[in-house]
mmCIF file of N, CA and C in Angstrom:
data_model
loop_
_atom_site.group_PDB
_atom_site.id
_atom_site.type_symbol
_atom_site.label_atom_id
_atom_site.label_comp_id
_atom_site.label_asym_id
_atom_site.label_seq_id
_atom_site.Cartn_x
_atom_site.Cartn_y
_atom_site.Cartn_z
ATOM 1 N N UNK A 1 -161.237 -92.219 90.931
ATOM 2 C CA UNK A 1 -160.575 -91.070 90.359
ATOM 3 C C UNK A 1 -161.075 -90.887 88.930
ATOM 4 N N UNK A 2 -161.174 -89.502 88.410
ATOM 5 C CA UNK A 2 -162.185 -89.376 87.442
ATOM 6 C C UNK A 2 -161.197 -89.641 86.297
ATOM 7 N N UNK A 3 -161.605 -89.991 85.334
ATOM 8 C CA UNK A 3 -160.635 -90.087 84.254
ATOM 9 C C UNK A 3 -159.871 -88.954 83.498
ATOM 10 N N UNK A 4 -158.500 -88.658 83.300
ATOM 11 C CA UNK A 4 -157.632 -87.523 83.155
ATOM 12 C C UNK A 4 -157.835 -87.252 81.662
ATOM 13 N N UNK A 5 -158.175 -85.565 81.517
ATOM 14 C CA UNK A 5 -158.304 -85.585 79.772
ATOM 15 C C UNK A 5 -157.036 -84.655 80.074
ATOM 16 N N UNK A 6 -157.123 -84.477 78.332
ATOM 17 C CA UNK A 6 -155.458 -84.416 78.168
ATOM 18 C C UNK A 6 -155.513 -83.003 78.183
ATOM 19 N N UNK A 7 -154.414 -82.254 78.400
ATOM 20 C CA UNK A 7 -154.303 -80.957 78.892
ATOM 21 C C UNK A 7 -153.753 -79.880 77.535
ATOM 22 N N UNK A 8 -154.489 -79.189 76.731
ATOM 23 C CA UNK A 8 -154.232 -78.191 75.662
ATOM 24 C C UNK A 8 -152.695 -77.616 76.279
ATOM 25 N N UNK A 9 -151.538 -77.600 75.036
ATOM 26 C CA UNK A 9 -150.908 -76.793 75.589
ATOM 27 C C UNK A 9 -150.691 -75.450 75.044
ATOM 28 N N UNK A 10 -150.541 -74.408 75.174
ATOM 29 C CA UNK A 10 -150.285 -73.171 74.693
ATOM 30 C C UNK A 10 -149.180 -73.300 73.656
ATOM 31 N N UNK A 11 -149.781 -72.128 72.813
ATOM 32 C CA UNK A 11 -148.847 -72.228 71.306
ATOM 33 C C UNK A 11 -147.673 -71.630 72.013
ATOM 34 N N UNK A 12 -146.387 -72.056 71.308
ATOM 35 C CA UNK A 12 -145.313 -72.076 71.549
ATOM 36 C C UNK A 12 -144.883 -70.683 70.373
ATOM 37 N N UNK A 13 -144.773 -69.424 71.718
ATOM 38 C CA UNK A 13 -144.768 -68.165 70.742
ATOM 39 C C UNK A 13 -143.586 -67.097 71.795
ATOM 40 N N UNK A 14 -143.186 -66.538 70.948
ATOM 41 C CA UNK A 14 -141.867 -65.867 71.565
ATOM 42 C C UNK A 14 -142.932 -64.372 72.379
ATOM 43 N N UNK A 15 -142.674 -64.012 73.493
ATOM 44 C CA UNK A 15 -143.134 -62.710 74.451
ATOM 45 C C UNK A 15 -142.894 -61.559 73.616
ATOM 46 N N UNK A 16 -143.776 -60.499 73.788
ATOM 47 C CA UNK A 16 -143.901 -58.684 72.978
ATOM 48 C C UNK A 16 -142.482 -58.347 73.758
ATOM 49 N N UNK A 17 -142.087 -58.827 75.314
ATOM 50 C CA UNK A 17 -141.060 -58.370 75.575
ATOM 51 C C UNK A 17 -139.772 -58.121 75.179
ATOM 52 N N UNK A 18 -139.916 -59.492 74.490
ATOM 53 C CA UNK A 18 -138.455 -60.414 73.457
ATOM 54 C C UNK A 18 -138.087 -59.702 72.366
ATOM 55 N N UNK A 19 -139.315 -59.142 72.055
ATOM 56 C CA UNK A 19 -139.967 -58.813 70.725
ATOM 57 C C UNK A 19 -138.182 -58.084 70.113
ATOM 58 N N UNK A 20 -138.423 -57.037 70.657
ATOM 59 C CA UNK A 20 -137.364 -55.467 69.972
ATOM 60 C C UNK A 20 -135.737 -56.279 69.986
ATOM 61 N N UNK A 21 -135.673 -57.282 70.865
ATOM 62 C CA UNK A 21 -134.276 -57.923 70.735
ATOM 63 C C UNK A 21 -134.070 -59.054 69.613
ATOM 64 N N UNK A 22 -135.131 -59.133 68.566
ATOM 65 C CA UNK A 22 -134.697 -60.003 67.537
ATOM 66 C C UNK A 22 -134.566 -59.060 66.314
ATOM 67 N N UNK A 23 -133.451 -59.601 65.193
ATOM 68 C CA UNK A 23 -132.948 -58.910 64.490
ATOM 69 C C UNK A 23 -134.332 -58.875 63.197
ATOM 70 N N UNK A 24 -133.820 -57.774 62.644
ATOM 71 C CA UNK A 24 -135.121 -57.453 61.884
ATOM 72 C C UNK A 24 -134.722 -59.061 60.668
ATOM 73 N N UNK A 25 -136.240 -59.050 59.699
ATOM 74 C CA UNK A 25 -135.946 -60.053 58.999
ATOM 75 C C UNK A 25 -136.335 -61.270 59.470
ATOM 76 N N UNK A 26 -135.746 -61.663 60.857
ATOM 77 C CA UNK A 26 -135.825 -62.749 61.038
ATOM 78 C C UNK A 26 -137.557 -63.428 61.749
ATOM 79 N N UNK A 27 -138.151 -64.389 60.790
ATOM 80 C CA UNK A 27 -139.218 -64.536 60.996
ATOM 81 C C UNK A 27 -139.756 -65.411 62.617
ATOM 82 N N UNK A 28 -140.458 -65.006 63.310
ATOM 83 C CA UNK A 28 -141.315 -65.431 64.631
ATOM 84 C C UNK A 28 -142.466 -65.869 64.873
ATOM 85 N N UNK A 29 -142.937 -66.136 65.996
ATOM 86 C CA UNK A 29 -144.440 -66.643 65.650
ATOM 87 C C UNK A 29 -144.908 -65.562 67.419
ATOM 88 N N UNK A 30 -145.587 -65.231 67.191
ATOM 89 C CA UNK A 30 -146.568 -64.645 68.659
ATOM 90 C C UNK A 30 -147.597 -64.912 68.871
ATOM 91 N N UNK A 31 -147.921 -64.717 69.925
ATOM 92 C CA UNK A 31 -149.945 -64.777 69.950
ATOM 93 C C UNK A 31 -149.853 -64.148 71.132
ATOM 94 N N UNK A 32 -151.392 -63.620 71.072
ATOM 95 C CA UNK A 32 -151.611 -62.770 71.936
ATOM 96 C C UNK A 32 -153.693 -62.245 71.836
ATOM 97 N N UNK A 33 -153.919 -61.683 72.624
ATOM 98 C CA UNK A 33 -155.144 -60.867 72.348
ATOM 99 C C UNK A 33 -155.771 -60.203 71.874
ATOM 100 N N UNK A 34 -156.402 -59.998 70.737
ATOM 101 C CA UNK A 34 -156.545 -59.100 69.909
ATOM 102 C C UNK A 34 -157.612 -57.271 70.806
ATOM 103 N N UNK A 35 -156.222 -56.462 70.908
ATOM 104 C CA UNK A 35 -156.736 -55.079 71.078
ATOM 105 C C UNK A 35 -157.339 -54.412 70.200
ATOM 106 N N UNK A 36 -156.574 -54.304 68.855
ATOM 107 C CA UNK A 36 -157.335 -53.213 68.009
ATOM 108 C C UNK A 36 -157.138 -54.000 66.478
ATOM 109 N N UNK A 37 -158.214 -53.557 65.602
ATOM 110 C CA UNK A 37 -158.163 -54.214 64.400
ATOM 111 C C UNK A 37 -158.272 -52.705 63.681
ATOM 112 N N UNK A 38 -157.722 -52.558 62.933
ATOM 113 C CA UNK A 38 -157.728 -51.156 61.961
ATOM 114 C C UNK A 38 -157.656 -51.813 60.782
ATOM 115 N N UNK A 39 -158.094 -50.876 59.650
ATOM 116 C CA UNK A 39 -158.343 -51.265 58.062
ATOM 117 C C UNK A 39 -157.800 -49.785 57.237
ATOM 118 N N UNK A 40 -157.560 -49.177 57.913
ATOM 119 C CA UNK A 40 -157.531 -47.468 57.418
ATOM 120 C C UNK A 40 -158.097 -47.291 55.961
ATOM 121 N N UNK A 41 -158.386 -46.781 55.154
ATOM 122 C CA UNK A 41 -159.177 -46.512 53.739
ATOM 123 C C UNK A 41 -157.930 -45.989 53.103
ATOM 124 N N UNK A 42 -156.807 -45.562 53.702
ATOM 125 C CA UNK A 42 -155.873 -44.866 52.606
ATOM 126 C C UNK A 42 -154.815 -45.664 53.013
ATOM 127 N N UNK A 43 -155.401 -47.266 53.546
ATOM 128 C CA UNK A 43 -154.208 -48.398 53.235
ATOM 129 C C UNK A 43 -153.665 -48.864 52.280
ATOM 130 N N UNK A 44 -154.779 -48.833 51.490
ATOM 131 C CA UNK A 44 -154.683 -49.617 50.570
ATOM 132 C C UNK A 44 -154.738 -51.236 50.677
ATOM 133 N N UNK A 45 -155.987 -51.482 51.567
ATOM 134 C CA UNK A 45 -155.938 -52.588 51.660
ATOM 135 C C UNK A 45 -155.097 -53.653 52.846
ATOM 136 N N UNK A 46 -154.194 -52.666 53.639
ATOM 137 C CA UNK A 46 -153.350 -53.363 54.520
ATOM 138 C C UNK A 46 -154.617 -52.616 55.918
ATOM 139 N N UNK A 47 -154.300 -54.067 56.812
ATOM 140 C CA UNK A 47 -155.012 -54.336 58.517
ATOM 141 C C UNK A 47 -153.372 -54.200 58.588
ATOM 142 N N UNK A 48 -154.090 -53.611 60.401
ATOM 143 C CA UNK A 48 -152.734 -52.999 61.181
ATOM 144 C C UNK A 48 -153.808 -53.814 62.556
ATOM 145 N N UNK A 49 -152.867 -54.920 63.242
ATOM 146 C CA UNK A 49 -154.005 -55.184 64.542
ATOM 147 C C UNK A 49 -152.515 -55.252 65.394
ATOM 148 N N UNK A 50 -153.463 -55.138 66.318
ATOM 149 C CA UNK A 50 -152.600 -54.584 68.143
ATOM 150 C C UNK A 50 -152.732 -56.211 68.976
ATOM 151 N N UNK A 51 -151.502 -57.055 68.515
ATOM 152 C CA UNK A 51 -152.205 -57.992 69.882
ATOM 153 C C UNK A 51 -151.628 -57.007 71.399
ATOM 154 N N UNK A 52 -151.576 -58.150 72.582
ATOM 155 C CA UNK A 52 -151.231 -58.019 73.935
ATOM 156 C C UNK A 52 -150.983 -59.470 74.548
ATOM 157 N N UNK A 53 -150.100 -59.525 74.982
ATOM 158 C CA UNK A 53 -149.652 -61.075 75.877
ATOM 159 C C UNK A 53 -149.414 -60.428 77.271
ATOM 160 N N UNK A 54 -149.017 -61.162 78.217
ATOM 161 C CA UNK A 54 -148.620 -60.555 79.639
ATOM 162 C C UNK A 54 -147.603 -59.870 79.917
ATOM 163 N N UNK A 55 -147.065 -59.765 78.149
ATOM 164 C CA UNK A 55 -145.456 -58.994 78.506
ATOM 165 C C UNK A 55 -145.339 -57.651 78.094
ATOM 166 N N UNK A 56 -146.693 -57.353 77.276
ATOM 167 C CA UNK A 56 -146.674 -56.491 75.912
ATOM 168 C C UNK A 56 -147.482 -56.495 75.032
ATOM 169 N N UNK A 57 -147.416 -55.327 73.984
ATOM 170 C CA UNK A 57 -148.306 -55.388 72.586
ATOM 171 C C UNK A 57 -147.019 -55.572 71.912
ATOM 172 N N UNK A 58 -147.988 -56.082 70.540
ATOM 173 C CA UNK A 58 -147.391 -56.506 69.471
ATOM 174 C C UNK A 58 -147.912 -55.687 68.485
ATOM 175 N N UNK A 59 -147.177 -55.040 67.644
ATOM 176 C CA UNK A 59 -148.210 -54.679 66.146
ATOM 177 C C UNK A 59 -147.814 -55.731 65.112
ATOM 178 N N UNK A 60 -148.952 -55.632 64.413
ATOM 179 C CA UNK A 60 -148.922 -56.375 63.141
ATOM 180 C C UNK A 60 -149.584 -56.022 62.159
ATOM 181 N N UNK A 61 -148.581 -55.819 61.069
ATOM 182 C CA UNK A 61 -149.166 -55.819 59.820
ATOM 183 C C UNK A 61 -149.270 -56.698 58.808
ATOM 184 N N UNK A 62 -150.846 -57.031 58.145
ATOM 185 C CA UNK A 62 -151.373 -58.275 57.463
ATOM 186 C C UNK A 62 -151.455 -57.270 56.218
ATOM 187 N N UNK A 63 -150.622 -57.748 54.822
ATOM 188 C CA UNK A 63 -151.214 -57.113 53.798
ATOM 189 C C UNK A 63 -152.037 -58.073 53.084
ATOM 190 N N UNK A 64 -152.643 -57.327 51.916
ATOM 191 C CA UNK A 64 -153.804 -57.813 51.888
ATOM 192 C C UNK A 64 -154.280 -59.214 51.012
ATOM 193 N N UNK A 65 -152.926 -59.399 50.614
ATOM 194 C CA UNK A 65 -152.772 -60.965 49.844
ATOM 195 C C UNK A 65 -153.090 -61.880 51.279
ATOM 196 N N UNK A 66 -151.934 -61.803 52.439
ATOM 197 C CA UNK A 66 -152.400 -62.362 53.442
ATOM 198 C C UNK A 66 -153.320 -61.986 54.385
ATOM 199 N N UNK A 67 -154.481 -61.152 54.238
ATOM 200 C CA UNK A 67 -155.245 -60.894 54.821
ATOM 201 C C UNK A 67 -156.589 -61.850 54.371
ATOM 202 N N UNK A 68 -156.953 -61.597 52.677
ATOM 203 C CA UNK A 68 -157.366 -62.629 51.688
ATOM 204 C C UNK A 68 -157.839 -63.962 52.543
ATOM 205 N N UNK A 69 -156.234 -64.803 52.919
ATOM 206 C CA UNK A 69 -155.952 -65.891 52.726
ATOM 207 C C UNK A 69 -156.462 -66.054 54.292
ATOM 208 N N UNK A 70 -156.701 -65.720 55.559
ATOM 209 C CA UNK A 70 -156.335 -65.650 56.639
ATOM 210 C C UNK A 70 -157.866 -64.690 56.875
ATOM 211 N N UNK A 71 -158.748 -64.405 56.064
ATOM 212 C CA UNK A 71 -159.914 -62.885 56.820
ATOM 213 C C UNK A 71 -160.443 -63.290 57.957
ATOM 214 N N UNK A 72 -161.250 -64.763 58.093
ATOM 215 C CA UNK A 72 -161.585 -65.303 58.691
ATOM 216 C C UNK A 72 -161.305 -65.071 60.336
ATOM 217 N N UNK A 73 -159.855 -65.471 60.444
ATOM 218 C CA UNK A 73 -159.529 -65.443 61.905
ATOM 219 C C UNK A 73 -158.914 -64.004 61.927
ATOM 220 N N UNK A 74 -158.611 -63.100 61.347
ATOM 221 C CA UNK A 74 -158.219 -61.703 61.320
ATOM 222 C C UNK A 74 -159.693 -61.100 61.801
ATOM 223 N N UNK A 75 -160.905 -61.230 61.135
ATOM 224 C CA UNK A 75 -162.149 -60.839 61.630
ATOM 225 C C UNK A 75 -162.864 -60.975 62.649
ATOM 226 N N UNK A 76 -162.574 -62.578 62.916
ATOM 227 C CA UNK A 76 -163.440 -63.135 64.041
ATOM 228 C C UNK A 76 -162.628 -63.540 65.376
ATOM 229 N N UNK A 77 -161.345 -63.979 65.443
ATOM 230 C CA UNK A 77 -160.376 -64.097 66.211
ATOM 231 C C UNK A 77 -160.284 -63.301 67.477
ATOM 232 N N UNK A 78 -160.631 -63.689 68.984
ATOM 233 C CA UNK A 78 -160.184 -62.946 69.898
ATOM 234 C C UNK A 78 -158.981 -62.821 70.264
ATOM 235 N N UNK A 79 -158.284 -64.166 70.041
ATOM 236 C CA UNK A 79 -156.908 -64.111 69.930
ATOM 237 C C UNK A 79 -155.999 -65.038 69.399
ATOM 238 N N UNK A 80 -154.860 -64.210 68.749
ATOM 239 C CA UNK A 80 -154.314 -65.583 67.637
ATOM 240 C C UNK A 80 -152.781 -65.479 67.710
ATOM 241 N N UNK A 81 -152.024 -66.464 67.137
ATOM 242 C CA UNK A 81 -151.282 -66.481 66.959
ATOM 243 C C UNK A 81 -150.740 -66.396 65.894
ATOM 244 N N UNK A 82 -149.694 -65.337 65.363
ATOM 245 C CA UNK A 82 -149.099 -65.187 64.104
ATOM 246 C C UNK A 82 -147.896 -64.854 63.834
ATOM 247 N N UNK A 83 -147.308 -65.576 63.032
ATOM 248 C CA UNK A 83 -146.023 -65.754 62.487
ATOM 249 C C UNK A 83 -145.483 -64.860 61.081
ATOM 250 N N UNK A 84 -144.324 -64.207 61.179
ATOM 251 C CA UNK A 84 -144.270 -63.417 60.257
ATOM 252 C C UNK A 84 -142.833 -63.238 60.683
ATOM 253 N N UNK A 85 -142.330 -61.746 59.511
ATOM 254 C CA UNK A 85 -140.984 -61.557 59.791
ATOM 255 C C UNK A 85 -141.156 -59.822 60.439
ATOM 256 N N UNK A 86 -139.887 -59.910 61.519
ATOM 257 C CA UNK A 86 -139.842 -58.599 62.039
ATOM 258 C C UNK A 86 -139.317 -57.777 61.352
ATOM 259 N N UNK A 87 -139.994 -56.784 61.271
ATOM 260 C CA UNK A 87 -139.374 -55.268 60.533
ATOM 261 C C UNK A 87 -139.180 -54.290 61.647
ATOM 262 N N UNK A 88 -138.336 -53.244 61.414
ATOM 263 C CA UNK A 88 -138.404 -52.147 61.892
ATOM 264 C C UNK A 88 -137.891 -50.870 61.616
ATOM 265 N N UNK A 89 -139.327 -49.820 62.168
ATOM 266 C CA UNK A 89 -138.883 -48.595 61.108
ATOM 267 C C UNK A 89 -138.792 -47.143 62.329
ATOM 268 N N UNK A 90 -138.125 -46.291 62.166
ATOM 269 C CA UNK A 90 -138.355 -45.225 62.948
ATOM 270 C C UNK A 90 -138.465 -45.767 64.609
ATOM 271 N N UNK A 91 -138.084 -46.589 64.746
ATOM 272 C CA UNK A 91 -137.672 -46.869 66.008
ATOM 273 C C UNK A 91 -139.192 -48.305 66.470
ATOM 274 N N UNK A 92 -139.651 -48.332 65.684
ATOM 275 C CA UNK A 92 -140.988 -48.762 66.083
ATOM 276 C C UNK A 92 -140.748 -50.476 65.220
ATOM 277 N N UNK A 93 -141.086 -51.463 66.264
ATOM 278 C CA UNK A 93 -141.141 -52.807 66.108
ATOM 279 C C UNK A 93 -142.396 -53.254 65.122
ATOM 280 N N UNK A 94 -142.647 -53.923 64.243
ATOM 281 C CA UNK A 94 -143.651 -55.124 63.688
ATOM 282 C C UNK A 94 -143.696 -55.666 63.222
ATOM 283 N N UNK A 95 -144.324 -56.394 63.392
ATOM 284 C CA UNK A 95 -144.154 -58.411 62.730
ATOM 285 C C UNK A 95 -144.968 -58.377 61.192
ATOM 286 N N UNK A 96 -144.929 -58.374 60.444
ATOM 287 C CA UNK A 96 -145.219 -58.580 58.908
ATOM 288 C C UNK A 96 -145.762 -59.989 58.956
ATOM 289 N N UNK A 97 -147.169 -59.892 58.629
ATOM 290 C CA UNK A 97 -147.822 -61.436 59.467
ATOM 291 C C UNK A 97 -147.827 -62.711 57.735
ATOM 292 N N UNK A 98 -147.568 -63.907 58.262
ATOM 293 C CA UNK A 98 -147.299 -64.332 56.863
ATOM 294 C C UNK A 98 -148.278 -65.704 56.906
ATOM 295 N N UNK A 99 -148.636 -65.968 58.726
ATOM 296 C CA UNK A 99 -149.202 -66.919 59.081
ATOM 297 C C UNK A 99 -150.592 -66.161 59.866
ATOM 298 N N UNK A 100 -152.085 -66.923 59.993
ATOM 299 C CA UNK A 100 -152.426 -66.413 61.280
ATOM 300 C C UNK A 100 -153.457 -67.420 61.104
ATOM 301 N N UNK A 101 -153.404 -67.674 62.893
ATOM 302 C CA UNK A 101 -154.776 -68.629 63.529
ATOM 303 C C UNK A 101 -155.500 -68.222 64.468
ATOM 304 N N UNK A 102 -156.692 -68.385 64.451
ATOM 305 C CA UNK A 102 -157.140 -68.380 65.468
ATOM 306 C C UNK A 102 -157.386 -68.840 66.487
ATOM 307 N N UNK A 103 -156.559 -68.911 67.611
ATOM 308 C CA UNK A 103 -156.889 -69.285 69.090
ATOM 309 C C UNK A 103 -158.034 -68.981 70.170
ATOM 310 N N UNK A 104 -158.375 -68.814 69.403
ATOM 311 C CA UNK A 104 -159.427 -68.259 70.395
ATOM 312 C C UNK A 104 -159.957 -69.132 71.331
ATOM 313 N N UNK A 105 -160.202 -70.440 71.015
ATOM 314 C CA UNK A 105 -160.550 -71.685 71.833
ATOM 315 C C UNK A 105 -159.894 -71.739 73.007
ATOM 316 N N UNK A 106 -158.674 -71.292 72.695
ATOM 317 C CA UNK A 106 -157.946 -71.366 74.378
ATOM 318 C C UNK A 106 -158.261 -70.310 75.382
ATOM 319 N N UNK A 107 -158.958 -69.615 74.978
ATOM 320 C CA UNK A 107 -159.344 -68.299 76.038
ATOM 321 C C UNK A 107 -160.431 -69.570 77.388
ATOM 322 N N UNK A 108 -161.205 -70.225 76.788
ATOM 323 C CA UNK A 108 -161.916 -70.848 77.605
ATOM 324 C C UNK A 108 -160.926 -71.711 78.822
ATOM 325 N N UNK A 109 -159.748 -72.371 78.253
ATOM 326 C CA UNK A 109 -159.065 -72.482 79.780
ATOM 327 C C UNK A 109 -158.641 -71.711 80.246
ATOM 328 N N UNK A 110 -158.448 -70.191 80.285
ATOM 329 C CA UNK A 110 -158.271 -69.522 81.462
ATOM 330 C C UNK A 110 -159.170 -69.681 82.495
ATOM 331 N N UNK A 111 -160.792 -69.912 82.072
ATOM 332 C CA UNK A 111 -161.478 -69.483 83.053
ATOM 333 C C UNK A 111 -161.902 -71.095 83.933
ATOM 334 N N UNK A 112 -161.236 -72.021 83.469
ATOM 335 C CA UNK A 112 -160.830 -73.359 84.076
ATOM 336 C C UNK A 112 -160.356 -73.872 84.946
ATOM 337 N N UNK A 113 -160.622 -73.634 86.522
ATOM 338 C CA UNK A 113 -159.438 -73.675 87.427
ATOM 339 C C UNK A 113 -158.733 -74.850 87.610
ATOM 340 N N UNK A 114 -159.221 -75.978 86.798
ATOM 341 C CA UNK A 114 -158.592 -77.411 87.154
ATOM 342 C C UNK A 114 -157.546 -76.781 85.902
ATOM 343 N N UNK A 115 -157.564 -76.206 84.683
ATOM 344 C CA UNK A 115 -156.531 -76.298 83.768
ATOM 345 C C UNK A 115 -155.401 -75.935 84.365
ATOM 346 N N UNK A 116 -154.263 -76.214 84.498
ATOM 347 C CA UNK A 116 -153.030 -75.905 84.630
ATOM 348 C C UNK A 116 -152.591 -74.850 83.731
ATOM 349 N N UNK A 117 -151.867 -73.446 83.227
ATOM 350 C CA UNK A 117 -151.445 -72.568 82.970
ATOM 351 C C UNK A 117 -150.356 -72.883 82.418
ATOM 352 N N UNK A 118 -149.677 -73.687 83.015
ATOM 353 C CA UNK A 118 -148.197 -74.222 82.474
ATOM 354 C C UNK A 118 -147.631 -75.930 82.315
ATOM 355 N N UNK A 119 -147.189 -76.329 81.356
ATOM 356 C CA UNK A 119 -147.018 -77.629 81.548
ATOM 357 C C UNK A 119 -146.366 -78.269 82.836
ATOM 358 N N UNK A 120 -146.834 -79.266 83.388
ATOM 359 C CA UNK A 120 -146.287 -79.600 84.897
ATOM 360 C C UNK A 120 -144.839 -79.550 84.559
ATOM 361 N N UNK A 121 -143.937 -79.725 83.905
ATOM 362 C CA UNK A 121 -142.680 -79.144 84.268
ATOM 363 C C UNK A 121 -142.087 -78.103 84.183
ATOM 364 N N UNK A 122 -143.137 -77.308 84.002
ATOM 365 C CA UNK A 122 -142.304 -76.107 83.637
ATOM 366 C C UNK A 122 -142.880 -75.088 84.789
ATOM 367 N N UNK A 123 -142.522 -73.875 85.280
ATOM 368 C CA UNK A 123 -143.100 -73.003 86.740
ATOM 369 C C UNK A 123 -143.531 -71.438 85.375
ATOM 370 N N UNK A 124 -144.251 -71.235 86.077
ATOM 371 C CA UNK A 124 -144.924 -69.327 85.521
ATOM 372 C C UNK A 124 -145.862 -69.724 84.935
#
């Protein structure tokens, strides 16, 4: 029997679904896929990026102190996880990003069929 390597587990991040049922303020962590990266010119400096998880998009806005600190995986990142506090305005949800990493490394066990998806005790 071949010898067992140890199994990556997925960042521990609340669903886009969850998202609109937490009270504004209160800070979260998500990850997800990066859809769209915007910079607009009459930001002033603030990225607006679109993740996606299996439940949902997420928006997020990185201003540009934490954009600075974080360009790296904001630039190059297929998909990350980021922590921030929820705001909401005009009916519309987003996470005010205060953290961000790049995950991207984990995209390669999807395409892994020995990786497991979920920790053996847990089902989905």
């Amino acid at each position: 029997m071949p010898p067992s390597r140890p199994i990556p587990r997925p960042p521990s991040a609340l669903i886009a679904a969850a998202l609109p049922d937490v009270a504004p303020g209160r800070r979260v962590t998500v990850a997800g896929l990066v859809l769209v990266r915007q910079r607009p010119g009459t930001a002033r400096g603030v990225v607006f990026v679109t993740l996606e998880d299996e439940t949902g998009t997420i928006n997020v806005v990185i201003w540009r102190k934490v954009f600075d600190r974080f360009r790296r995986a904001v630039i190059a990142g297929r998909m990350l996880r980021v922590t921030g506090r929820v705001e909401r305005q005009s009916g519309v949800t987003h996470l005010v990003a205060e953290e961000i990493e790049d995950i991207s490394a984990l995209l390669d066990l999807l395409a892994d069929p020995e990786t497991p998806l979920s920790p053996p005790d847990q089902t989905g």
